[in-house]
Amino acid sequence: MLKNYLIVAFRNLKRNKAFSFINIFGLALGMVCSLLIMLWVLDEKSMDTWHANDSRLFVVYEQQTYDGKVEAGYYTPGLLYQELKKNIPEVEMATGFNPGTDNATFEAGEKIMKVKGTFTGADFFRMFSYPLLKGDRNTVLKDPSGMAISRSMANNFFGSPDSAIGKTIRFENKSVFTVAGVFEDLPNNDSRRFQYLINWEAYVKENQWLTEWGNNGPHTYIMLRADANPALVEKKIAKFLDNYNKYLDANFKIELHLQKWSDMYLHSNFKNGKIAGGRIEYTHIFSVVAIFILLIACINFMNLATARSMKRAKEIGVRKVVGAVRSSLIRQFIGEAILISFFAVLLAILFLALLLPAFNLLTNKQIEFPFRSWTFWLSLAGLVIITGFIAGSYPALFLSSFRPIAVLKGTLRLSPTSASLRKGLVVFQFMLSIILIVGTIVVSEQIKYVQTKNLGYNKENLIYIPVEGDLTTKYTLFKQQALKTPGIQLVSRTNQAPTRIENSTFGVKWDGKDPNARIAFTQVSVGYDYAKTLKLSFKEGRDFSLDFPTDSTNYLINEQALKRIGYKDPVGKPLTFWEKKGTIVGVLKDFHVNSMHAPIVPLVIRLSETDPWGSILVRTDPGKTQLALTGIEKLCKELNPKFPFTYQFADQEYQKLYSEEKTVEKLSDCFAVLAIVISCLGLLGLAMFTAEQRTREIGIRKVLGASIQSLFALLSKDFLKLVLVAFLIACPLAWWIMRGWLQNFEYRIPVSWWAFALAGVAALMIALCTISFQAIKAALANPVKSLRTE
Amino acid sequence: MLELKHISKWYNVGGKPTFILKDINLKINDGEFVSIMGPSGSGKSTLLHIIGMLDDASEGEYNFMDQAVHTLREKQRSQLYKQHIGFVFQAYHLIDELTVYENIETPLIYQNIKSSERKAMVADILDRFQIVGKKDLFPTQLSGGQQQLVGIARALIAKPRLLLADEPTGNLNSRQGEEIMDLFKQLNKDGVTIIQVTHSEKNAGYGSHIINLLDGRVEQ
Ligand SMILES: Nc1ncnc2c1ncn2[C@@H]1O[C@H](COP(=O)(O)OP(=O)(O)O)[C@@H](O)[C@H]1O
Ligand SMILES: [Mg+2]
């Protein structure tokens, strides 16, 4: 029986090459699309979950209640992890982790290099499964002079992990560490990217603020005992900080909470103090997109199969007469669909292998073709069967329901319901495609908007140089020299990059402030000429100036801060910052200090040219960047010879704030194109079918004198109507969906009417081109020929 | 072999029933060769389809080999006719995608007969009908007479007790028609009961008796 079905299926495929191509190619496109998304989602979901103790690893986050707000974040006091381990019996191990993996300069022998890495506690390698090539897990980070480095870092400095162990390496030209361990380079399914880890004590020694409970900075990771109940532990530690942080009271509460450590990667956004999604949202969105696209491809299949059912009807009638029961026919047609989807999957595998490198580039991933994965092949088999069933079920049920005598007598008419179902499916396909197109347009417009919006400062021609090594003390000299260098207009400095000012404090006081109120201000320290270098505008007052020696305790604020403080004439009014009394000398117009995801917050700017970290800001003459860079490099080499010269462009750093959105943009571009291509393939098939079915009618009309235009209109208008209906349904849906996505941005474009117009016109034009190919062919055909074939 | 009692068939056209068959009473014994005649539209085909269980009567009783067909469910009915009835059509109704061999084989497949056995049976009938040389051709590559031979071979492959033929020679020239009739005569001699619909007096003459239909009634 199977053989008989296979034979018929194969001969049908061969006889109707165009339809077979549309079915198989369309389905393969849909499949490769959902396979890519599936691999991407699996990769995202597997991130960080590979550690042996995964189920017992947790990150502690703080939920802070103050000033009528509830906020949350991963930043915790530097002392927290030790206290948790000491006092909570369920906490078996714990470590602090500095989340800012910055480039640091290392020196060993002749070699000086910049490497990314961070500081962490002694339990780190006992909690996490990062493979250690050299050294002992239990002691690597115990010794205050010990550190661990990656295999590549070991290779780069010492030639091999073997020769690296026990060697000393100079860190930031100020301290020396011994390589106590070498760990394997981090695997692709780990979201952290450190190449070295230095013990916690060294970190604390350099950063005394870590020993105060009022300061937050590091992450706190803990490992629970195997028998511990995380929910109970979470309850137990909720008020833990009340015993340590002396600032906590009725106006300022902090609760500690737990999140599974491996969940951080996908769920790292907080809203109103609660975990509120993150990357997980994109995995959901794209899973839905994958299903949509597969559905669009399946619909092609169903539509073509039912449209062509008249041709198969006779076969079915005869089979019924010679003894086929309905179930065996259903099996035959579903089997045929499964066969086609099997071919499609073969093609999809080929596409997948070809497209994966490009896809990786697009998504910044290193997904490999999962040859060896059982689950992959099993899910492929599942995909074949499921798409086979979805695509084949309707034609199977529909075709097998024909009454044989009606078919054989020739009195069978395709029921109008099947035609309207077909139309409905086409509308559905195009609706999905149009939604995807609108989505693509809105996403790219929003990204264009955030990239070109006036930030309140000028990010073009602005270079950052890290304050490190001797530059920390020779800044004034650097500035003097740099200003003499051709191509350089202005020089200033800051302790946080202008694209990302994030430090905040409660330590701001003013006249008339409720002494109990906790009000957070974002704060940054800057050098002279900061406002000029960034091209900030003043609402009133003046910039810090060497002419006013008291400026070291004077402050600039932004408009948001002024609103909070509430002074009528702010310039000259008193302001106390971290117990230093001073006055407000200027009010800056609001400017963006972070990405457009965040609102502009109250900001206090103080003067300090001696912070041991931060960036030097250099404003260059437009078009003379290269000249300026050469000059600065020479200067840096001179003043700070132990550190390799590095720099960043402010505009590029700003772009990086949207890297996730850009990936999404690129992906949605691809998928929207695919969706419309697959939909049009289906439309092409239907148009071919209609033209074929109506050759006789067209022939007669032509003999009677119909013009080519009128025939073209006759063949096209029904399809175009469907696309129009799809457009009308898609508009409100797309509007609703995209409005939701835009909520992620504090500053956003409205969903504009022209996005819809463009999507609609695009869909209509593409559909028209698709159909017209067939329509013109049919309209131009020689009528005598077409009549004779009947 | 089979008996129809008070069989009627009507369709609702424009809300009121139009009768196609009216109170048909008929008894056909094993080994008979019956010809049904009558003008176009008199209900011959409908009657044949009811006998062949491809269509239901609106009213009346139908007994086939001691089974009350009108009370059987779809599955049992299909089981019954799969085993005992072969059908031949005026328009041949072969499956275009299958070769001669495969067309003839199809009914055996639906009766779950083993592949080796099927081979033997098909080879046997190809031989008997002298179409061995055509077994790998597709229906469209055959003449009308050849196609009808294949149709008959397919109807007979499962060794039915009853052969129903609806104007089997309607699309053939007279020489081809005669060959088919001779074949029917021979089959009847071998014990197959045959009911054929025909317009030709000459062909009707091959049968043992004739039933005349007029406006859905049997003319006595
Ligand atoms: N589905 C139907 N609805 C209404 N009338 C029908 C239907 N099928 C057949 N008929 C009518 O039944 C009559 C008998 O048809 P048929 O048995 O094919 O006649 P014959 O084979 O004798 O030429 C015809 O008049 C035909 O129009
Ligand atoms: Mg008839």
Short mmCIF file of C-alpha atoms in Angstrom, two decimals, chain A residues 408-594:
data_model
loop_
_atom_site.label_atom_id
_atom_site.label_comp_id
_atom_site.label_asym_id
_atom_site.label_seq_id
_atom_site.Cartn_x
_atom_site.Cartn_y
_atom_site.Cartn_z
CA LEU A 408 -17.31 9.98 -11.29
CA LYS A 409 -20.58 11.34 -12.60
CA GLY A 410 -18.83 14.69 -12.95
CA THR A 411 -21.48 16.48 -10.91
CA LEU A 412 -19.01 17.40 -8.21
CA ARG A 413 -18.65 21.08 -7.51
CA LEU A 414 -16.01 22.46 -5.20
CA SER A 415 -18.03 23.75 -2.32
CA PRO A 416 -17.95 27.53 -1.89
CA THR A 417 -16.67 26.99 1.65
CA SER A 418 -13.43 25.54 0.33
CA ALA A 419 -12.91 28.59 -1.88
CA SER A 420 -13.61 30.98 0.96
CA LEU A 421 -11.36 29.01 3.27
CA ARG A 422 -8.62 29.34 0.70
CA LYS A 423 -9.22 33.06 0.52
CA GLY A 424 -9.23 33.26 4.29
CA LEU A 425 -5.87 31.54 4.42
CA VAL A 426 -4.37 33.90 1.85
CA VAL A 427 -5.67 36.84 3.86
CA PHE A 428 -4.14 35.35 6.99
CA GLN A 429 -0.77 34.89 5.27
CA PHE A 430 -0.64 38.41 4.02
CA MET A 431 -1.84 39.76 7.31
CA LEU A 432 1.12 38.13 9.05
CA SER A 433 3.49 39.36 6.37
CA ILE A 434 2.22 42.92 6.61
CA ILE A 435 2.52 42.88 10.39
CA LEU A 436 6.12 41.76 10.02
CA ILE A 437 6.83 44.50 7.50
CA VAL A 438 5.30 47.17 9.71
CA GLY A 439 7.29 45.78 12.62
CA THR A 440 10.49 46.00 10.64
CA ILE A 441 9.82 49.58 9.62
CA VAL A 442 8.94 50.69 13.14
CA VAL A 443 11.96 48.98 14.69
CA SER A 444 14.37 50.52 12.22
CA GLU A 445 12.74 53.94 12.54
CA GLN A 446 12.99 53.82 16.31
CA ILE A 447 16.63 52.83 16.09
CA LYS A 448 17.31 55.60 13.63
CA TYR A 449 15.49 57.97 15.99
CA VAL A 450 17.51 57.06 19.07
CA GLN A 451 20.72 57.25 17.11
CA THR A 452 20.11 60.63 15.61
CA LYS A 453 18.07 62.33 18.30
CA ASN A 454 19.67 65.42 19.77
CA LEU A 455 21.07 64.10 23.04
CA GLY A 456 21.76 67.51 24.48
CA TYR A 457 25.47 66.90 23.98
CA ASN A 458 27.47 66.37 20.82
CA LYS A 459 28.76 62.82 20.54
CA GLU A 460 30.49 63.32 17.18
CA ASN A 461 34.23 63.99 17.16
CA LEU A 462 34.47 63.07 20.80
CA ILE A 463 37.14 60.62 21.96
CA TYR A 464 37.54 58.92 25.37
CA ILE A 465 40.87 57.84 26.75
CA PRO A 466 40.93 55.80 29.97
CA VAL A 467 42.44 57.49 33.02
CA GLU A 468 45.04 54.92 34.06
CA GLY A 469 48.60 54.57 35.19
CA ASP A 470 50.53 57.82 35.27
CA LEU A 471 47.72 59.68 33.55
CA THR A 472 45.85 59.70 36.88
CA THR A 473 48.43 62.12 38.25
CA LYS A 474 49.60 63.81 35.07
CA TYR A 475 46.18 64.87 33.79
CA THR A 476 46.88 68.60 33.99
CA LEU A 477 50.10 68.21 32.06
CA PHE A 478 48.33 66.01 29.51
CA LYS A 479 45.68 68.66 29.02
CA GLN A 480 48.18 71.44 28.52
CA GLN A 481 50.14 69.43 25.96
CA ALA A 482 47.07 68.06 24.21
CA LEU A 483 45.60 71.51 23.64
CA LYS A 484 48.75 72.40 21.71
CA THR A 485 48.36 69.36 19.48
CA PRO A 486 46.85 70.03 16.03
CA GLY A 487 43.31 68.74 15.54
CA ILE A 488 42.35 69.00 19.18
CA GLN A 489 39.85 71.64 20.29
CA LEU A 490 39.07 70.91 23.92
CA VAL A 491 40.01 68.50 26.68
CA SER A 492 38.12 67.59 29.85
CA ARG A 493 37.62 64.56 32.04
CA THR A 494 34.94 62.67 33.91
CA ASN A 495 34.69 59.64 36.15
CA GLN A 496 31.94 58.08 34.05
CA ALA A 497 31.47 57.93 30.29
CA PRO A 498 28.95 60.57 29.11
CA THR A 499 27.00 57.87 27.27
CA ARG A 500 26.46 56.02 30.50
CA ILE A 501 26.31 57.98 33.76
CA GLU A 502 24.84 55.60 36.29
CA ASN A 503 26.13 56.26 39.82
CA SER A 504 23.52 57.57 42.17
CA THR A 505 23.43 58.80 45.74
CA PHE A 506 21.08 59.95 48.48
CA GLY A 507 23.75 62.34 49.73
CA VAL A 508 22.38 65.59 48.29
CA LYS A 509 20.90 68.21 50.64
CA TRP A 510 19.47 71.66 50.12
CA ASP A 511 17.56 74.29 52.00
CA GLY A 512 14.02 73.19 52.64
CA LYS A 513 14.60 69.50 52.05
CA ASP A 514 12.64 67.17 54.34
CA PRO A 515 15.45 65.75 56.48
CA ASN A 516 13.90 62.26 56.41
CA ALA A 517 13.33 62.09 52.68
CA ARG A 518 15.51 59.78 50.58
CA ILE A 519 15.91 61.25 47.16
CA ALA A 520 18.28 59.67 44.68
CA PHE A 521 20.38 61.88 42.45
CA THR A 522 22.56 60.62 39.65
CA GLN A 523 26.02 62.06 40.15
CA VAL A 524 29.21 62.43 38.19
CA SER A 525 32.51 64.18 38.75
CA VAL A 526 34.06 66.14 35.91
CA GLY A 527 37.04 68.30 35.05
CA TYR A 528 37.10 71.91 33.89
CA ASP A 529 35.60 72.60 30.44
CA TYR A 530 33.27 69.60 30.70
CA ALA A 531 30.23 71.48 29.43
CA LYS A 532 32.19 73.09 26.62
CA THR A 533 33.81 69.82 25.55
CA LEU A 534 30.49 67.99 25.43
CA LYS A 535 28.76 71.06 23.96
CA LEU A 536 26.14 71.15 26.71
CA SER A 537 23.91 74.22 26.94
CA PHE A 538 23.33 76.24 30.06
CA LYS A 539 19.88 77.27 31.15
CA GLU A 540 21.47 79.73 33.53
CA GLY A 541 24.71 80.25 35.45
CA ARG A 542 28.18 79.25 34.38
CA ASP A 543 30.59 76.34 34.03
CA PHE A 544 33.29 75.46 36.61
CA SER A 545 36.20 77.81 36.22
CA LEU A 546 39.77 78.16 37.43
CA ASP A 547 38.90 81.77 38.22
CA PHE A 548 36.78 80.63 41.16
CA PRO A 549 38.93 78.65 43.61
CA THR A 550 35.86 77.61 45.64
CA ASP A 551 34.44 75.71 42.68
CA SER A 552 35.80 72.45 44.13
CA THR A 553 32.75 72.49 46.41
CA ASN A 554 30.37 74.07 43.92
CA TYR A 555 27.92 72.18 41.78
CA LEU A 556 26.18 72.07 38.44
CA ILE A 557 22.74 70.52 38.21
CA ASN A 558 20.41 69.69 35.36
CA GLU A 559 16.81 70.83 34.91
CA GLN A 560 15.44 67.60 36.36
CA ALA A 561 17.49 68.10 39.50
CA LEU A 562 16.29 71.69 39.74
CA LYS A 563 12.70 70.46 39.54
CA ARG A 564 13.41 68.10 42.41
CA ILE A 565 15.15 70.67 44.52
CA GLY A 566 12.61 73.37 43.80
CA TYR A 567 14.73 76.56 44.13
CA LYS A 568 13.28 79.64 42.41
CA ASP A 569 16.62 81.25 41.52
CA PRO A 570 19.01 78.35 41.82
CA VAL A 571 22.29 80.03 40.89
CA GLY A 572 24.10 80.98 44.09
CA LYS A 573 21.81 78.89 46.30
CA PRO A 574 23.36 76.40 48.73
CA LEU A 575 23.72 72.69 48.00
CA THR A 576 25.42 70.06 50.13
CA PHE A 577 26.89 66.98 48.51
CA TRP A 578 28.33 64.18 50.64
CA GLU A 579 28.46 66.62 53.53
CA LYS A 580 30.44 69.18 51.49
CA LYS A 581 28.65 72.51 51.54
CA GLY A 582 28.74 74.54 48.35
CA THR A 583 26.56 76.47 45.97
CA ILE A 584 24.91 75.83 42.66
CA VAL A 585 26.84 77.74 40.00
CA GLY A 586 24.95 76.66 36.92
CA VAL A 587 21.90 74.82 35.62
CA LEU A 588 22.42 72.73 32.49
CA LYS A 589 19.65 72.01 30.04
CA ASP A 590 18.64 68.35 30.32
CA PHE A 591 20.80 65.97 28.31
CA HIS A 592 20.72 62.22 27.95
CA VAL A 593 23.12 60.50 30.29
CA ASN A 594 22.19 56.97 29.27
#
